[in-house]
Coordinates of C-alpha atoms and ligand atoms in Angstrom, one line a residue:
X95 CA 12.1 8.6 -1.8
X96 CA 12.9 12.1 -0.9
X97 CA 12.5 14.0 2.3
X98 CA 12.1 17.4 3.6
X99 CA 13.4 17.9 7.1
X100 CA 12.5 20.4 9.5
X101 CA 10.4 21.8 12.1
X102 CA 7.8 22.4 10.3
X103 CA -7.7 0.8 11.0
X104 CA -8.7 -1.6 9.9
X105 CA -8.5 -4.8 12.0
X106 CA -7.8 -8.1 11.0
X107 CA -5.2 -10.8 10.9
X108 CA -4.3 -12.3 7.6
X109 CA -3.8 -15.5 5.9
X110 CA -0.3 -16.3 4.9
X111 CA 0.6 -17.6 1.5
X112 CA 0.8 -21.1 3.0
X113 CA -2.8 -21.1 4.4
X114 CA -3.9 -19.6 1.1
X115 CA -3.5 -23.0 -0.6
X116 CA -6.2 -24.4 1.6
X117 CA -8.7 -21.7 0.7
X118 CA -12.1 -22.5 -0.5
X119 CA -14.6 -19.9 -1.8
X120 CA -18.3 -20.3 -1.6
X121 CA -21.1 -17.9 -2.1
X122 CA -24.8 -17.8 -1.9
X123 CA -27.5 -15.3 -2.6
X124 CA -30.2 -15.1 0.0
X125 CA -33.5 -14.0 -1.3
X126 CA -36.7 -14.2 0.7
X127 CA -39.2 -11.5 1.8
X128 CA -41.3 -9.2 3.9
X129 CA -43.8 -7.2 5.2
X130 CA -44.1 -3.5 5.5
X131 CA -45.0 -1.3 2.6
X132 CA -41.8 -0.1 1.1
X133 CA -39.2 -2.2 2.9
X134 CA -37.1 -4.6 1.1
X135 CA -33.5 -5.7 0.8
X136 CA -31.1 -8.0 -0.9
X137 CA -28.0 -9.6 0.7
X138 CA -25.2 -11.5 -0.9
X139 CA -22.9 -13.4 1.3
X140 CA -19.6 -15.2 0.5
X141 CA -16.7 -16.6 2.5
X142 CA -13.1 -17.4 2.0
X143 CA -12.4 -20.2 4.5
X144 CA -9.6 -22.3 5.8
X145 CA -9.7 -25.1 8.3
X146 CA -10.4 -23.1 11.4
X147 CA -11.5 -19.7 10.2
X148 CA -13.0 -17.6 7.5
X149 CA -13.6 -14.1 6.3
X150 CA -17.1 -13.2 5.2
X151 CA -18.2 -10.5 2.9
X152 CA -21.7 -9.1 2.5
X153 CA -23.3 -6.8 0.1
X154 CA -26.5 -5.4 1.6
X155 CA -28.8 -3.4 -0.8
X156 CA -31.7 -1.4 0.4
X157 CA -34.6 -2.0 -2.1
X158 CA -37.1 -0.1 0.0
X159 CA -37.6 3.5 1.1
X160 CA -34.5 5.4 2.0
X161 CA -33.1 4.6 5.5
X162 CA -31.9 7.8 7.1
X163 CA -31.3 7.2 10.7
X164 CA -29.3 4.0 10.9
X165 CA -29.5 0.4 9.7
X166 CA -28.9 -3.0 11.3
X167 CA -28.4 -6.3 9.7
X168 CA -29.1 -9.5 11.6
X169 CA -28.6 -13.2 11.1
X170 CA -28.1 -16.5 13.0
X171 CA -25.6 -19.2 12.6
X172 CA -26.5 -22.8 12.6
X173 CA -23.1 -23.8 13.8
X174 CA -20.4 -22.5 16.2
X175 CA -19.2 -19.7 14.0
X176 CA -17.8 -16.7 16.1
X177 CA -17.1 -13.3 14.6
X178 CA -13.7 -12.0 15.9
X179 CA -13.5 -8.7 14.1
X180 CA -15.4 -6.8 11.4
X181 CA -15.3 -3.8 9.2
X182 CA -17.7 -1.4 7.5
X183 CA -20.1 -1.9 10.4
X184 CA -20.2 -2.5 14.1
X185 CA -20.4 -6.2 14.8
X186 CA -21.8 -7.9 17.9
X187 CA -22.5 -11.5 18.4
X188 CA -24.7 -13.0 21.2
X189 CA -24.9 -16.8 21.1
X190 CA -25.6 -17.6 17.5
X191 CA -27.1 -14.2 16.7
X192 CA -25.1 -11.6 14.9
X193 CA -26.0 -7.9 14.6
X194 CA -24.2 -5.5 12.4
X195 CA -25.0 -1.8 12.9
X196 CA -24.1 1.0 10.6
X197 CA -20.7 2.6 11.3
X198 CA -21.0 6.0 12.8
X199 CA -20.0 7.6 9.5
X200 CA -22.7 5.8 7.5
X201 CA -26.2 5.9 9.0
X202 CA -28.0 6.5 5.7
X203 CA -28.8 3.9 3.1
X204 CA -30.8 5.3 0.2
X205 CA -33.0 3.3 -2.1
X206 CA -30.8 1.1 -4.3
X207 CA -27.7 1.9 -2.2
X208 CA -25.5 -0.9 -0.9
X209 CA -23.1 -1.3 2.0
X210 CA -20.4 -4.0 2.2
X211 CA -19.7 -5.1 5.8
X212 CA -17.2 -7.9 6.2
X213 CA -15.8 -9.8 9.1
X214 CA -13.3 -12.5 10.2
X215 CA -14.6 -15.5 12.2
X216 CA -13.6 -18.8 13.7
X217 CA -15.5 -22.1 13.3
X218 CA -15.0 -25.8 13.5
X219 CA -16.9 -28.6 11.8
X220 CA -19.0 -27.4 8.9
X221 CA -19.2 -23.7 8.0
X222 CA -22.8 -23.5 6.9
X223 CA -23.9 -20.2 5.5
X224 CA -26.8 -18.3 7.2
X225 CA -30.2 -18.9 5.6
X226 CA -31.8 -15.6 6.2
X227 CA -30.8 -12.0 6.8
X228 CA -32.9 -9.1 8.1
X229 CA -32.4 -5.4 7.5
X230 CA -34.0 -3.3 10.2
X231 CA -36.2 -6.2 11.0
X232 CA -37.3 -7.0 7.5
X233 CA -36.3 -10.3 6.0
X234 CA -34.3 -9.7 2.9
X235 CA -36.0 -11.4 -0.1
X236 CA -34.4 -9.7 -3.0
X237 CA -37.6 -7.7 -3.6
X238 CA -39.8 -5.2 -2.0
X239 CA -42.6 -6.9 -0.2
X240 CA -43.0 -10.4 -1.7
X241 CA -43.5 -13.7 0.0
X242 CA -43.0 -13.8 3.7
X243 CA -41.1 -17.0 4.0
X244 CA -37.3 -16.9 3.9
X245 CA -35.7 -19.2 1.4
X246 CA -34.2 -21.9 3.5
X247 CA -30.8 -23.4 3.5
X248 CA -29.1 -22.5 0.3
X249 CA -25.6 -23.7 1.2
X250 CA -24.5 -24.6 -2.3
X251 CA -21.7 -22.5 -3.6
X252 CA -22.9 -20.2 -6.4
X253 CA -20.3 -19.1 -8.8
X254 CA -20.1 -15.8 -10.6
X255 CA -21.3 -12.4 -9.4
X256 CA -22.4 -13.5 -6.0
X257 CA -18.8 -14.4 -5.0
X258 CA -16.8 -11.2 -4.3
X259 CA -13.3 -11.4 -5.6
X260 CA -11.3 -11.2 -8.7
X261 CA -13.1 -10.8 -11.9
X262 CA -16.6 -10.5 -10.5
X263 CA -16.9 -6.8 -10.2
X264 CA -17.1 -6.9 -6.4
X265 CA -13.8 -6.0 -4.9
X266 CA -12.5 -7.7 -1.8
X267 CA -11.5 -5.5 1.2
X268 CA -7.9 -6.5 1.3
X269 CA -6.6 -8.0 -2.0
X270 CA -3.6 -9.5 -0.3
X271 CA -5.5 -11.8 2.0
X272 CA -5.7 -15.5 1.1
X273 CA -3.9 -15.6 -2.2
X274 CA -0.3 -15.9 -3.3
X275 CA 1.6 -13.1 -4.9
X276 CA 3.2 -13.0 -8.4
X277 CA 7.0 -13.7 -8.4
X278 CA 8.6 -11.6 -11.2
X279 CA 10.8 -14.2 -13.0
X280 CA 13.1 -11.5 -14.3
X281 CA 13.9 -10.2 -10.9
X282 CA 14.1 -13.7 -9.6
X283 CA 16.8 -14.7 -12.1
X284 CA 18.9 -11.6 -11.1
X285 CA 18.5 -12.4 -7.4
X286 CA 19.4 -16.0 -8.0
X287 CA 22.6 -15.0 -9.8
X288 CA 23.8 -13.4 -6.5
X289 CA 25.3 -15.9 -4.0
X290 CA 22.6 -16.8 -1.5
X291 CA 19.9 -15.1 -3.5
X292 CA 17.8 -18.2 -3.9
X293 CA 16.9 -17.7 -0.2
X294 CA 14.8 -14.7 -1.0
X295 CA 14.1 -14.8 -4.8
X296 CA 10.7 -16.5 -4.5
X297 CA 9.1 -13.4 -2.8
X298 CA 6.6 -11.3 -4.8
X299 CA 8.1 -8.0 -5.9
X300 CA 6.4 -5.2 -7.9
X301 CA 6.8 -4.7 -11.7
X302 CA 7.6 -1.1 -12.4
X303 CA 6.1 0.3 -15.5
X304 CA 8.6 3.1 -15.6
X305 CA 8.3 4.3 -19.2
X306 CA 5.9 3.9 -22.2
X307 CA 8.1 1.3 -23.7
X308 CA 7.8 -0.9 -20.6
X309 CA 4.2 -1.6 -21.4
X310 CA 5.3 -3.7 -24.4
X311 CA 8.6 -4.7 -22.9
X312 CA 12.0 -3.1 -23.3
X313 CA 14.5 -5.5 -24.6
X314 CA 18.0 -4.0 -24.2
X315 CA 17.2 -1.4 -21.5
X316 CA 19.7 -1.4 -18.6
X317 CA 17.1 -0.8 -15.9
X318 CA 14.2 -3.0 -16.9
X319 CA 13.3 -6.3 -18.2
X320 CA 12.1 -7.5 -21.6
X321 CA 8.7 -8.6 -20.3
X322 CA 5.8 -6.2 -20.9
X323 CA 2.6 -5.8 -18.9
X324 CA 0.8 -8.6 -20.8
X325 CA 3.8 -10.9 -20.4
X326 CA 3.8 -10.4 -16.7
X327 CA 0.0 -10.9 -16.4
X328 CA 0.3 -14.1 -18.5
X329 CA 3.1 -15.3 -16.3
X330 CA 1.0 -14.6 -13.2
X331 CA -1.8 -16.7 -14.6
X332 CA 0.6 -19.5 -15.4
X333 CA 2.0 -19.3 -11.9
X334 CA -1.4 -19.5 -10.4
X335 CA -0.8 -16.3 -8.6
X336 CA -3.7 -14.5 -6.9
X337 CA -2.3 -11.0 -7.0
X338 CA 0.2 -9.1 -9.1
X339 CA 1.7 -5.7 -8.3
X340 CA 2.5 -2.9 -10.8
X341 CA 4.0 0.5 -10.1
X342 CA 2.5 3.2 -12.3
X343 CA 5.5 5.5 -12.6
X344 CA 5.8 7.9 -15.5
X345 CA 4.3 11.3 -14.6
X346 CA 5.3 14.3 -16.6
X347 CA 8.2 16.0 -14.8
X348 CA 8.8 12.9 -12.7
X349 CA 10.8 12.9 -9.5
X350 CA 10.8 16.7 -9.4
X351 CA 13.0 17.1 -6.3
X352 CA 15.7 14.7 -7.4
X353 CA 17.5 13.6 -10.5
X354 CA 18.2 9.9 -10.3
X355 CA 14.7 8.9 -11.4
X356 CA 13.7 11.7 -13.7
X357 CA 11.7 10.1 -16.5
X358 CA 10.9 10.4 -20.2
X359 CA 8.0 12.9 -20.1
X360 CA 8.7 16.6 -19.8
X361 CA 6.6 18.8 -17.5
X362 CA 4.0 19.6 -20.2
X363 CA 3.5 16.1 -21.5
X364 CA 0.3 15.2 -19.5
X365 CA -1.6 14.5 -22.7
X366 CA 1.0 11.8 -23.7
X367 CA 0.9 10.4 -20.2
X368 CA -2.9 9.9 -20.6
X369 CA -3.1 8.5 -24.1
X370 CA 0.2 6.7 -24.5
X371 CA 0.7 5.5 -21.0
X372 CA -2.4 5.2 -18.8
X373 CA -4.9 4.3 -21.5
X374 CA -2.9 1.3 -22.9
X375 CA -2.2 0.0 -19.4
X376 CA -5.9 0.3 -18.5
X377 CA -6.9 -1.5 -21.7
X378 CA -4.6 -4.4 -20.8
X379 CA -5.7 -4.6 -17.2
X380 CA -9.3 -4.6 -18.2
X381 CA -8.9 -7.7 -20.4
X382 CA -11.2 -10.3 -19.1
X383 CA -8.4 -12.9 -19.6
X384 CA -6.9 -11.5 -16.4
X385 CA -10.1 -11.2 -14.4
X386 CA -9.1 -13.9 -12.0
X387 CA -6.1 -11.9 -10.8
X388 CA -6.2 -9.1 -8.3
X389 CA -4.2 -6.4 -10.0
X390 CA -2.6 -4.0 -7.6
X391 CA -1.4 -0.6 -8.9
X392 CA 1.0 1.5 -6.8
X393 CA 0.3 5.0 -8.1
X394 CA 3.1 7.4 -8.8
X395 CA 5.6 7.4 -6.0
X396 CA 7.5 10.5 -5.0
X397 CA 5.0 12.8 -6.8
X398 CA 2.3 14.5 -4.7
X399 CA 4.3 14.8 -1.5
X400 CA 6.9 16.8 -3.4
X401 CA 4.3 19.4 -4.1
X402 CA 3.8 19.8 -0.3
X403 CA 7.4 19.9 0.8
X404 CA 9.7 20.7 -2.2
X405 CA 8.1 23.8 -3.7
X406 CA 8.9 26.6 -1.2
X407 CA 12.0 27.5 0.8
X408 CA 15.5 26.0 0.7
X409 CA 14.2 22.5 -0.2
X410 CA 12.2 23.8 -3.2
X411 CA 13.1 23.0 -6.8
X412 CA 12.2 24.6 -10.1
X413 CA 10.7 21.4 -11.4
X414 CA 8.5 20.9 -8.3
X415 CA 7.3 24.5 -8.7
X416 CA 6.5 23.9 -12.3
X417 CA 4.5 20.7 -11.6
X418 CA 2.6 22.4 -8.8
X419 CA 1.8 25.3 -11.0
X420 CA 0.6 23.3 -14.0
X421 CA -1.3 20.8 -11.9
X422 CA 0.2 17.9 -13.9
X423 CA 0.8 15.6 -10.9
X424 CA -2.7 16.1 -9.5
X425 CA -4.4 15.7 -12.9
X426 CA -2.2 12.8 -13.8
X427 CA -2.8 10.9 -10.6
X428 CA -6.6 11.6 -10.9
X429 CA -6.6 10.3 -14.5
X430 CA -4.7 7.1 -13.6
X431 CA -7.2 6.5 -10.7
X432 CA -10.2 7.3 -12.9
X433 CA -9.1 4.9 -15.7
X434 CA -7.8 2.0 -13.6
X435 CA -10.1 2.2 -10.6
X436 CA -13.4 1.1 -12.3
X437 CA -11.8 -2.2 -13.5
X438 CA -13.5 -4.8 -11.3
X439 CA -10.3 -6.6 -10.2
X440 CA -8.0 -3.6 -9.9
X441 CA -6.8 -2.1 -6.6
X442 CA -5.1 1.3 -6.5
X443 CA -2.8 2.3 -3.7
X444 CA -1.5 5.9 -3.9
X445 CA 2.0 6.6 -2.7
X446 CA 2.1 8.4 0.6
X447 CA 5.8 9.1 1.1
X448 CA 7.2 8.0 4.6
X449 CA 7.4 9.3 8.1
X450 CA 10.7 11.1 7.5
X451 CA 9.1 13.1 4.8
X452 CA 5.5 14.0 5.8
X453 CA 5.6 13.1 9.5
X454 CA 5.8 16.7 10.6
X455 CA 2.5 18.5 11.3
X456 CA 3.3 21.1 8.6
X457 CA 3.3 18.3 6.0
X458 CA 1.0 15.6 7.4
X459 CA -2.4 17.1 7.0
X460 CA -1.6 19.2 3.9
X461 CA -0.5 15.9 2.2
X462 CA -3.7 14.2 3.0
X463 CA -5.7 17.2 1.7
X464 CA -3.7 17.1 -1.5
X465 CA -4.2 13.3 -1.9
X466 CA -8.0 13.9 -1.6
X467 CA -7.8 16.6 -4.2
X468 CA -5.9 14.3 -6.6
X469 CA -8.2 11.3 -5.9
X470 CA -11.2 13.5 -7.0
X471 CA -9.4 15.1 -10.0
X472 CA -9.9 14.2 -13.6
X473 CA -13.3 12.6 -13.0
X474 CA -12.0 10.3 -10.3
X475 CA -13.7 9.6 -6.9
X476 CA -12.4 8.1 -3.7
X477 CA -14.0 4.8 -4.7
X478 CA -11.0 4.3 -7.0
X479 CA -8.6 4.2 -4.1
X480 CA -8.1 1.0 -2.1
X481 CA -5.5 2.6 0.0
X482 CA -2.0 4.1 0.3
X483 CA 1.5 2.9 0.5
X484 CA 4.3 4.3 2.6
X485 CA 8.1 3.9 2.5
X486 CA 8.2 2.9 -1.2
X487 CA 11.9 2.4 -2.1
X488 CA 12.8 4.0 1.2
X489 CA 14.7 2.7 4.3
X490 CA 12.6 4.0 7.2
X491 CA 12.5 1.3 10.0
X492 CA 9.1 -0.4 10.3
X493 CA 9.3 -0.4 14.1
X494 CA 11.8 1.2 16.5
X495 CA 11.8 -1.3 19.3
X496 CA 13.7 0.9 21.8
X497 CA 12.4 4.3 20.9
X498 CA 9.0 5.9 20.9
X499 CA 7.9 9.4 20.1
X500 CA 7.1 9.8 23.8
X501 CA 10.6 8.7 25.1
X502 CA 12.5 11.2 27.1
X503 CA 16.1 11.4 28.2
X504 CA 17.0 13.5 31.2
X505 CA 13.7 15.3 30.9
X506 CA 14.1 16.1 27.2
X507 CA 11.8 14.7 24.5
X508 CA 13.3 12.6 21.7
X509 CA 11.6 15.0 19.4
X510 CA 14.3 17.5 20.3
X511 CA 17.1 15.2 19.1
X512 CA 18.9 15.8 15.9
X513 CA 17.7 12.5 14.5
X514 CA 14.0 13.0 15.2
X515 CA 14.2 16.7 14.5
X516 CA 10.7 17.5 15.9
X517 CA 9.0 14.9 13.7
X518 CA 5.9 13.3 15.3
X519 CA 6.8 9.7 14.3
X520 CA 9.9 7.6 14.8
X521 CA 8.9 4.7 12.6
X522 CA 6.7 3.7 9.6
X523 CA 4.1 1.5 11.3
X524 CA 3.0 4.2 13.8
X525 CA 3.1 6.8 10.9
X526 CA 1.1 4.6 8.4
X527 CA -1.6 3.9 11.0
X528 CA -1.9 7.5 12.0
X529 CA -1.9 8.7 8.4
X530 CA -4.6 6.3 7.5
X531 CA -6.9 7.9 10.1
X532 CA -6.0 11.3 8.8
X533 CA -6.9 10.3 5.2
X534 CA -10.3 9.0 6.3
X535 CA -10.9 12.2 8.1
X536 CA -10.3 14.0 4.8
X537 CA -12.9 12.0 3.0
X538 CA -11.3 8.7 2.0
X539 CA -13.3 5.6 2.6
X540 CA -13.1 4.0 6.0
X541 CA -12.1 0.7 4.5
X542 CA -8.9 1.9 3.0
X543 CA -5.8 -0.1 4.0
X544 CA -2.1 0.8 4.1
X545 CA 0.8 -0.9 2.5
X546 CA 4.4 -0.6 3.8
X547 CA 7.3 -1.3 1.6
X548 CA 9.6 -3.4 3.8
X549 CA 12.0 -4.5 1.0
X550 CA 15.0 -2.6 2.5
X551 CA 14.1 -1.4 6.0
X552 CA 15.3 -4.3 8.1
X553 CA 18.4 -2.8 9.7
X554 CA 19.6 -6.1 11.1
X555 CA 23.1 -7.4 11.2
X556 CA 25.8 -6.7 13.8
X557 CA 25.1 -2.9 14.0
X558 CA 21.6 -3.5 15.3
X559 CA 21.2 -2.4 18.9
X560 CA 19.8 -5.1 21.3
X561 CA 18.7 -2.7 24.0
X562 CA 18.1 0.9 24.6
X563 CA 21.1 3.1 25.3
X564 CA 22.1 3.9 28.8
X565 CA 23.5 7.3 27.8
X566 CA 22.2 10.4 29.5
X567 CA 23.0 12.6 26.5
X568 CA 19.9 13.0 24.3
X569 CA 21.5 12.7 20.9
X570 CA 23.8 9.9 22.0
X571 CA 20.9 8.0 23.5
X572 CA 18.8 8.3 20.4
X573 CA 21.7 7.4 18.1
X574 CA 22.6 4.3 20.2
X575 CA 19.0 3.2 20.6
X576 CA 17.7 3.5 17.1
X577 CA 17.9 0.6 14.7
X578 CA 17.7 2.8 11.6
X579 CA 21.4 3.5 11.2
X580 CA 21.2 6.1 8.4
X581 CA 23.3 9.3 8.9
X582 CA 20.1 11.3 8.3
X583 CA 16.5 10.2 7.8
X584 CA 16.5 12.2 4.6
X585 CA 19.0 9.9 3.0
X586 CA 17.4 7.7 0.3
X587 CA 19.9 6.4 -2.1
X588 CA 21.5 2.9 -1.9
X589 CA 21.9 3.2 1.9
X590 CA 25.0 1.6 3.4
X591 CA 24.2 -0.8 6.3
X592 CA 20.5 -1.5 5.2
X593 CA 19.0 -5.0 5.3
X594 CA 15.9 -6.7 3.9
X595 CA 12.9 -6.0 6.1
X596 CA 9.8 -8.1 6.8
X597 CA 9.0 -10.5 4.1
X598 CA 5.8 -9.8 2.2
X599 CA 2.9 -10.5 4.4
X600 CA -0.9 -9.9 4.3
X601 CA -2.8 -8.0 7.0
X602 CA 0.1 -7.9 9.5
X603 CA -1.2 -5.2 11.7
X604 CA -4.3 -3.1 12.3
X605 CA -5.0 -0.9 9.3
X606 CA -2.2 -2.4 7.3
X607 CA -3.3 -4.4 4.2
X608 CA 0.2 -5.8 3.7
X609 CA 4.0 -5.6 4.0
X610 CA 5.2 -5.6 0.4
X611 CA 8.4 -5.6 -1.5
X612 CA 7.7 -2.9 -4.0
X613 CA 11.3 -1.8 -4.6
X614 CA 12.8 -5.0 -5.9
X615 CA 15.8 -5.7 -3.6
X616 CA 19.1 -5.2 -5.5
X617 CA 17.8 -2.7 -7.9
X618 CA 19.7 0.6 -7.6
X619 CA 18.2 3.9 -6.5
X620 CA 20.6 5.8 -8.7
X621 CA 24.2 5.8 -10.0
X622 CA 27.1 6.8 -7.7
X623 CA 28.8 8.7 -10.5
X624 CA 27.3 10.1 -13.7
X625 CA 26.4 7.4 -16.2
X626 CA 25.0 8.5 -19.6
X627 CA 21.7 6.7 -20.5
X628 CA 18.7 7.1 -22.8
X629 CA 16.0 6.8 -20.1
X630 CA 16.0 10.4 -18.8
X631 CA 17.8 9.4 -15.6
X632 CA 20.0 12.1 -14.1
X633 CA 22.9 11.9 -11.7
X634 CA 21.8 12.8 -8.2
X635 CA 24.6 13.5 -5.8
X636 CA 22.5 11.9 -3.0
X637 CA 23.8 8.7 -4.6
X638 CA 27.4 9.8 -4.5
X639 CA 29.1 8.6 -1.3
X640 CA 31.4 11.6 -1.2
X641 CA 28.5 14.2 -1.3
X642 CA 28.0 16.3 1.8
X643 CA 24.3 16.9 1.4
X644 CA 21.7 19.6 0.9
X645 CA 18.7 21.2 2.6
X646 CA 16.6 18.1 2.2
X647 CA 19.0 15.9 4.3
X648 CA 20.2 18.4 6.8
X649 CA 23.5 18.9 4.8
X650 CA 24.6 15.4 5.9
X651 CA 26.7 12.9 4.1
X652 CA 24.6 10.8 1.6
X653 CA 25.4 7.4 3.2
X654 CA 25.2 5.8 -0.3
X655 CA 27.1 2.8 -1.4
X656 CA 29.7 3.2 -4.1
X657 CA 29.8 1.5 -7.4
X658 CA 26.0 1.8 -8.1
X659 CA 24.5 1.7 -11.6
X660 CA 21.6 3.9 -12.7
X661 CA 18.3 3.7 -10.9
X662 CA 16.5 0.4 -11.6
X663 CA 19.6 -1.4 -12.9
X664 CA 20.7 -4.4 -10.9
X665 CA 23.4 -3.8 -8.2
X666 CA 24.5 -7.2 -6.9
X667 CA 26.7 -5.8 -4.1
X668 CA 23.7 -4.1 -2.7
X669 CA 21.6 -7.3 -2.6
X670 CA 24.5 -9.0 -0.9
X671 CA 24.5 -6.4 1.9
X672 CA 20.7 -6.4 2.2
X673 CA 20.8 -10.2 2.7
X674 CA 23.6 -9.9 5.3
X675 CA 21.7 -7.3 7.3
X676 CA 18.2 -8.8 6.9
X677 CA 15.9 -8.4 9.8
X678 CA 14.2 -10.8 10.5
X679 CA 17.5 -12.6 9.6
X680 CA 17.4 -15.1 6.7
Ligands
BGC849 C1 13.7 3.7 -11.2 C2 12.9 2.8 -12.1 C3 13.0 1.4 -11.6 C4 12.6 1.3 -10.1 C5 12.6 0.0 -9.5 C6 13.3 3.6 -9.8 O1 14.1 4.3 -8.9 O2 13.6 5.0 -11.6 O3 13.5 2.8 -13.4 O4 12.2 0.5 -12.3 O5 13.3 2.2 -9.4 O6 13.9 -0.5 -9.3

């Protein structure tokens, strides 16, 4: 991912893949009745449970007159269930009674409208479902008026549409929770062929659909496998995987501020992108054969942020100016969202660059505004967006343990250092959480979650500092304290010294749906010297270890490894280094 330098929540803990095996899913529909003239409601309730805890998901539909000034939903537990956190509503529990009040942003509930609060809870013994729910004091019967006695005790699991989850039309809040990820066998085989690779090759990585031919499978291509989209989906079913990750990556005029990942479609080929790329992918993903899989799409990395940072000034490029002027990125992303989002088991995450790219105020809010514009372009709405991903294929550290944005040295802020360069963030986690809040303030749903690509941001090994520096010189202190050992935070190609980061993990931190490995470790970012190819890939000097840089990396050395093949092709020496410098260590 590229950068431009220069001055310019969700809560919940997740299940790991191990606990996932112990999951059970049950669901019930509660229908009973009540009272006042035009009041009525319907509630569906379902849980994913393990031995000591569970997540619960509710869909509450108002069947009566519009509610305008706030709603509350109440129920009682028959056991010792205790809500620990919730979303899409404010949860309180007193004894066995639970109350969920509307979140501050959603007091209204029109006739026929639904809300989807969810929560995490602990329990022991039997996790019996509540037998009655009330909305603003009216027992929910599934009808307006009706009989006044709540239907008692339906604890039998009901399959089908009452159980939110894959294939039922009701999406879960965080598709990573409670299920195992698909392991791409083609990447696995390449990783296994590198000494020590079997230690990491069973991790889920994303499948990049990086050209039209990749939909069917591209036998003979140097940077991709022979398996097509259906092959991967079939393999995911055979593996018993719960989720699979694809990267939608083929916009016209792709990678407008760099050359290494330019693609097959020219700047005016939006119509081809729609009909020959997105439409066929959507048709496959909508096949009911795959309804049991949560299909996660990472939408078009390195596209929209380029329109914010790489159009004007010294960092600007002709191709980015063209793609801004013709609106191809915005309409392309909107089209992808509009086609893929309505599929009941599909979850779209839009690429949101990384802190070393849009962490400056001049880029932060304008990027969020542009994302909203794209998410509502080409007939799309924000409902098609499950969240955003940061750090895709980049190297920004997840956490800087010895450095915060508020650190000072000798009375000087770290923001003044050459490394931080007036940015407002020093690491990805703090950036991703803050950016999520910004996105919601622009109109994205309050239940969006962030992903962080941790495939190559570990920065372990012998060069990793174990304490903050004791220097009194600002730049020396920052350089000795930071774990990200790049020459410049704008360097993005095959970085020397990098290590594998956190292993894929669901719901690791507040607001973060998962740590993911989207860039498959060991796949090159670009060739170190020019290599002719028929994929549209150019030679970007940011991948040449002898290059002295440009305006986008503060005219610094590229920090790239030598001997690299074209982007996407396997680079065993890089995987060896990533394993050596893994953090957490292998
Ligand atoms: C390349 C793609 C490749 C992906 C994953 C990108 O930089 O352009 O062809 O599939 O990386 O390695």
